[in-house]
Amino acid sequence: MKITDKKRALVAVEELKKLYPDAQCSLESGGDPWRLLVMARLSAQCTDERVNIVCRDLFRELPTANAMAAAPVEQIEGLIKSCGLYRGKAKSIKEFSEILVRDHDGCVPDTMEELLALPGVGRKIANLILGDVFKKGGIVADTHCMRICGRLGFYPEGQKDPLKTERIMTPIIPKEEQSDFCHRIVHFGRDVCTARSPKCGECPLSEVCLHNNKSQKSGKTSLASS
Ligand code: SF4
């Protein structure tokens, strides 16, 4: 009997938990919601390591939404230049800081609708904030999450629509696990299930992975195919 996607997803959740007991967001925001929002915006097409470095100086000079909103956009551009796409990023972090100060007392809102209304904030960032800050759950469909969930067989491999990933994974990953699952899968995607050469032979998820099961020529039974 084929086990359900929900059961396979739970196995993946538990195995990743064993592999990465400490599910940490690689953006070092220090638990500050506004800083996490800024860092998530800066991380588009940039590494988290670079964002962490850049933000040490950025937050030293502009430590709050009030300070960011009041700063000239040229100053922000200069501080974030090495993150790439700095003009668009500077514009949106200044503009959303202005909106937060004006409409939300400088605080980050806790609904998808309000988050999506902020300039430069899409569903990926909104889900990160909802899950990490407000513990409401949220599938952050980044490149690692999309690739690995496809390989695991929850949808066709190679599907690159983040909204589809979010819609498929949200009902099968328990809400309270979603945020940590997404942090863990980023580490897993860098260490084991890499884009070019996944290390299936040493992967703790291999028993429930359809990519691995398809690749195997031996015809061995597994959880995913039995
Ligand atoms: S078995 Fe291979 S393809 Fe499947 S999750 Fe593990 S590393 Fe990725």
Short mmCIF file of C-alpha atoms and ligand atoms in Angstrom, two decimals:
data_model
loop_
_atom_site.label_atom_id
_atom_site.label_comp_id
_atom_site.label_asym_id
_atom_site.label_seq_id
_atom_site.Cartn_x
_atom_site.Cartn_y
_atom_site.Cartn_z
CA MET A 1 0.00 0.00 0.00
CA LYS A 2 1.34 3.42 -0.95
CA ILE A 3 1.78 5.72 2.01
CA THR A 4 0.12 9.11 1.75
CA ASP A 5 1.92 12.35 1.00
CA LYS A 6 0.99 13.55 4.46
CA LYS A 7 2.76 10.59 6.08
CA ARG A 8 5.79 11.00 3.86
CA ALA A 9 5.86 14.70 4.72
CA LEU A 10 5.80 13.85 8.44
CA VAL A 11 8.72 11.46 7.97
CA ALA A 12 10.63 14.26 6.19
CA VAL A 13 9.81 16.68 9.03
CA GLU A 14 11.08 14.24 11.67
CA GLU A 15 14.23 13.23 9.78
CA LEU A 16 15.17 16.85 9.14
CA LYS A 17 14.58 17.56 12.81
CA LYS A 18 17.09 14.86 13.74
CA LEU A 19 19.58 16.16 11.19
CA TYR A 20 19.25 19.82 12.22
CA PRO A 21 17.95 19.94 15.80
CA ASP A 22 18.60 23.67 15.90
CA ALA A 23 16.36 25.18 13.22
CA GLN A 24 17.82 28.64 12.84
CA CYS A 25 16.96 31.24 10.28
CA SER A 26 20.27 32.05 8.61
CA LEU A 27 19.41 35.76 8.64
CA GLU A 28 20.73 37.15 11.93
CA SER A 29 17.98 39.57 12.87
CA GLY A 30 18.33 39.09 16.62
CA GLY A 31 14.60 38.42 16.85
CA ASP A 32 13.61 41.92 15.71
CA PRO A 33 10.65 41.69 13.26
CA TRP A 34 11.47 44.89 11.37
CA ARG A 35 15.12 43.87 10.99
CA LEU A 36 14.03 40.46 9.69
CA LEU A 37 11.76 42.18 7.18
CA VAL A 38 14.62 44.41 5.97
CA MET A 39 17.04 41.46 5.79
CA ALA A 40 14.56 39.28 3.91
CA ARG A 41 14.11 42.05 1.33
CA LEU A 42 17.89 42.43 0.99
CA SER A 43 18.36 38.68 0.52
CA ALA A 44 16.76 38.63 -2.95
CA GLN A 45 19.47 37.36 -5.31
CA CYS A 46 22.05 37.73 -2.54
CA THR A 47 23.48 35.28 -0.01
CA ASP A 48 22.32 35.34 3.59
CA GLU A 49 25.97 35.62 4.65
CA ARG A 50 26.39 38.83 2.65
CA VAL A 51 23.13 40.22 4.07
CA ASN A 52 24.31 39.50 7.63
CA ILE A 53 27.57 41.36 7.00
CA VAL A 54 25.91 44.34 5.30
CA CYS A 55 23.28 44.66 8.02
CA ARG A 56 25.81 45.07 10.80
CA ASP A 57 26.69 48.51 9.41
CA LEU A 58 23.18 49.23 8.16
CA PHE A 59 21.57 48.71 11.57
CA ARG A 60 24.38 50.50 13.36
CA GLU A 61 23.53 53.63 11.34
CA LEU A 62 19.78 53.12 10.92
CA PRO A 63 18.64 50.93 13.81
CA THR A 64 14.85 51.38 13.65
CA ALA A 65 11.96 51.80 11.23
CA ASN A 66 11.82 55.47 12.26
CA ALA A 67 15.49 56.01 11.41
CA MET A 68 15.16 54.15 8.07
CA ALA A 69 12.05 56.12 7.12
CA ALA A 70 13.79 59.43 7.82
CA ALA A 71 17.06 58.57 6.02
CA PRO A 72 17.79 59.85 2.50
CA VAL A 73 17.45 57.00 -0.01
CA GLU A 74 21.02 57.70 -1.22
CA GLN A 75 22.36 56.94 2.26
CA ILE A 76 20.51 53.61 2.31
CA GLU A 77 21.76 52.78 -1.19
CA GLY A 78 25.34 53.40 -0.09
CA LEU A 79 24.98 51.13 2.92
CA ILE A 80 23.44 48.18 1.03
CA LYS A 81 25.23 48.46 -2.31
CA SER A 82 27.08 45.14 -2.04
CA CYS A 83 23.77 43.22 -1.74
CA GLY A 84 23.05 43.92 -5.43
CA LEU A 85 19.88 45.42 -6.90
CA TYR A 86 20.48 48.11 -4.32
CA ARG A 87 18.36 50.87 -5.85
CA GLY A 88 15.13 48.88 -5.79
CA LYS A 89 15.93 47.39 -2.38
CA ALA A 90 16.75 50.79 -0.83
CA LYS A 91 13.53 52.27 -2.23
CA SER A 92 11.35 49.49 -0.86
CA ILE A 93 12.91 49.28 2.62
CA LYS A 94 12.60 53.06 3.00
CA GLU A 95 9.01 53.04 1.73
CA PHE A 96 7.84 50.13 3.86
CA SER A 97 9.52 51.67 6.90
CA GLU A 98 7.59 54.90 6.23
CA ILE A 99 4.33 52.92 6.02
CA LEU A 100 5.09 51.02 9.23
CA VAL A 101 5.79 54.27 11.08
CA ARG A 102 2.73 56.01 9.63
CA ASP A 103 0.15 53.21 9.82
CA HIS A 104 1.42 50.60 12.29
CA ASP A 105 3.21 52.54 15.08
CA GLY A 106 6.52 51.35 13.68
CA CYS A 107 5.57 47.67 14.15
CA VAL A 108 5.43 44.86 11.60
CA PRO A 109 1.83 43.69 11.00
CA ASP A 110 0.79 40.08 11.53
CA THR A 111 -1.52 39.35 8.58
CA MET A 112 -0.70 38.19 5.07
CA GLU A 113 -2.86 40.95 3.61
CA GLU A 114 -1.10 43.76 5.48
CA LEU A 115 2.34 42.34 4.79
CA LEU A 116 1.66 42.00 1.07
CA ALA A 117 0.58 45.65 0.99
CA LEU A 118 4.15 46.70 1.90
CA PRO A 119 6.41 47.63 -1.05
CA GLY A 120 8.84 44.86 -2.00
CA VAL A 121 7.16 42.26 0.22
CA GLY A 122 5.92 39.11 -1.52
CA ARG A 123 4.52 35.86 -0.19
CA LYS A 124 7.94 34.37 0.55
CA ILE A 125 8.88 37.22 2.89
CA ALA A 126 5.36 37.40 4.32
CA ASN A 127 5.39 33.69 5.16
CA LEU A 128 8.81 34.02 6.79
CA ILE A 129 7.50 36.82 9.02
CA LEU A 130 4.21 35.05 9.82
CA GLY A 131 6.00 31.83 10.72
CA ASP A 132 9.12 33.09 12.45
CA VAL A 133 7.82 36.15 14.24
CA PHE A 134 4.14 35.45 14.82
CA LYS A 135 4.23 31.63 14.99
CA LYS A 136 1.30 31.41 12.59
CA GLY A 137 3.00 28.94 10.26
CA GLY A 138 4.03 29.60 6.71
CA ILE A 139 5.76 27.75 3.89
CA VAL A 140 8.68 29.80 2.62
CA ALA A 141 8.90 28.53 -0.94
CA ASP A 142 12.49 29.43 -1.75
CA THR A 143 14.65 27.66 -4.30
CA HIS A 144 15.70 24.86 -1.89
CA CYS A 145 12.17 24.19 -0.71
CA MET A 146 10.78 24.10 -4.27
CA ARG A 147 13.52 21.79 -5.54
CA ILE A 148 13.50 19.33 -2.65
CA CYS A 149 9.74 19.03 -2.25
CA GLY A 150 9.59 18.28 -5.98
CA ARG A 151 12.27 15.62 -5.68
CA LEU A 152 10.48 14.11 -2.73
CA GLY A 153 7.52 13.76 -5.07
CA PHE A 154 4.91 16.08 -3.63
CA TYR A 155 4.55 17.59 -7.11
CA PRO A 156 6.34 17.14 -10.44
CA GLU A 157 10.10 17.59 -10.16
CA GLY A 158 11.28 20.84 -11.69
CA GLN A 159 8.06 22.75 -10.94
CA LYS A 160 9.19 26.30 -10.14
CA ASP A 161 6.04 28.10 -9.11
CA PRO A 162 6.42 29.18 -5.45
CA LEU A 163 2.68 29.66 -5.02
CA LYS A 164 2.00 26.06 -6.12
CA THR A 165 4.68 24.81 -3.71
CA GLU A 166 3.10 26.80 -0.90
CA ARG A 167 -0.41 25.54 -1.70
CA ILE A 168 0.66 21.90 -1.92
CA MET A 169 2.94 21.86 1.13
CA THR A 170 0.81 23.93 3.52
CA PRO A 171 -1.85 21.23 4.13
CA ILE A 172 0.65 18.37 4.57
CA ILE A 173 3.19 19.98 6.93
CA PRO A 174 1.75 20.63 10.41
CA LYS A 175 1.37 24.37 10.96
CA GLU A 176 3.58 24.41 14.05
CA GLU A 177 6.38 22.71 12.08
CA GLN A 178 6.25 24.79 8.91
CA SER A 179 8.64 27.54 9.88
CA ASP A 180 11.35 25.22 11.24
CA PHE A 181 10.87 22.79 8.33
CA CYS A 182 11.63 25.61 5.91
CA HIS A 183 14.78 26.67 7.80
CA ARG A 184 15.97 23.07 7.95
CA ILE A 185 15.34 22.43 4.28
CA VAL A 186 17.61 25.36 3.37
CA HIS A 187 20.49 23.74 5.29
CA PHE A 188 19.60 20.34 3.85
CA GLY A 189 19.59 21.80 0.33
CA ARG A 190 23.08 23.19 0.86
CA ASP A 191 24.52 20.09 2.55
CA VAL A 192 22.77 17.02 1.10
CA CYS A 193 20.10 17.55 -1.54
CA THR A 194 22.12 20.02 -3.55
CA ALA A 195 20.89 21.33 -6.90
CA ARG A 196 23.54 19.61 -9.03
CA SER A 197 24.51 16.43 -7.23
CA PRO A 198 22.18 15.26 -4.46
CA LYS A 199 23.86 12.83 -2.07
CA CYS A 200 21.08 10.24 -2.19
CA GLY A 201 23.34 7.45 -0.87
CA GLU A 202 23.74 9.19 2.47
CA CYS A 203 20.34 10.86 2.67
CA PRO A 204 18.05 10.12 5.64
CA LEU A 205 15.02 10.97 3.48
CA SER A 206 15.83 8.43 0.77
CA GLU A 207 13.16 5.95 1.90
CA VAL A 208 10.39 8.46 1.27
CA CYS A 209 11.92 10.18 -1.72
CA LEU A 210 10.38 9.46 -5.11
CA HIS A 211 13.41 10.86 -6.95
CA ASN A 212 15.59 8.32 -5.19
CA ASN A 213 13.09 5.51 -5.71
CA LYS A 214 12.89 6.26 -9.43
CA SER A 215 16.67 6.34 -9.69
CA GLN A 216 17.10 2.96 -8.06
CA LYS A 217 17.33 0.14 -10.52
CA SER A 218 17.53 -2.66 -7.99
CA GLY A 219 13.76 -2.90 -7.40
CA LYS A 220 14.16 -2.81 -3.62
CA THR A 221 10.94 -2.07 -1.71
CA SER A 222 10.72 1.09 0.27
CA LEU A 223 8.22 3.10 2.25
CA ALA A 224 7.43 5.17 -0.82
CA SER A 225 6.78 2.27 -3.13
CA SER A 226 5.56 -0.54 -0.89
S1 SF4 B 1 17.18 10.90 -1.67
FE1 SF4 B 1 18.38 12.28 -2.97
S2 SF4 B 1 16.88 13.50 -4.13
FE2 SF4 B 1 15.82 12.54 -2.41
S3 SF4 B 1 15.85 14.09 -0.79
FE3 SF4 B 1 17.60 12.75 -0.47
S4 SF4 B 1 19.31 13.73 -1.55
FE4 SF4 B 1 17.41 14.66 -2.29
#
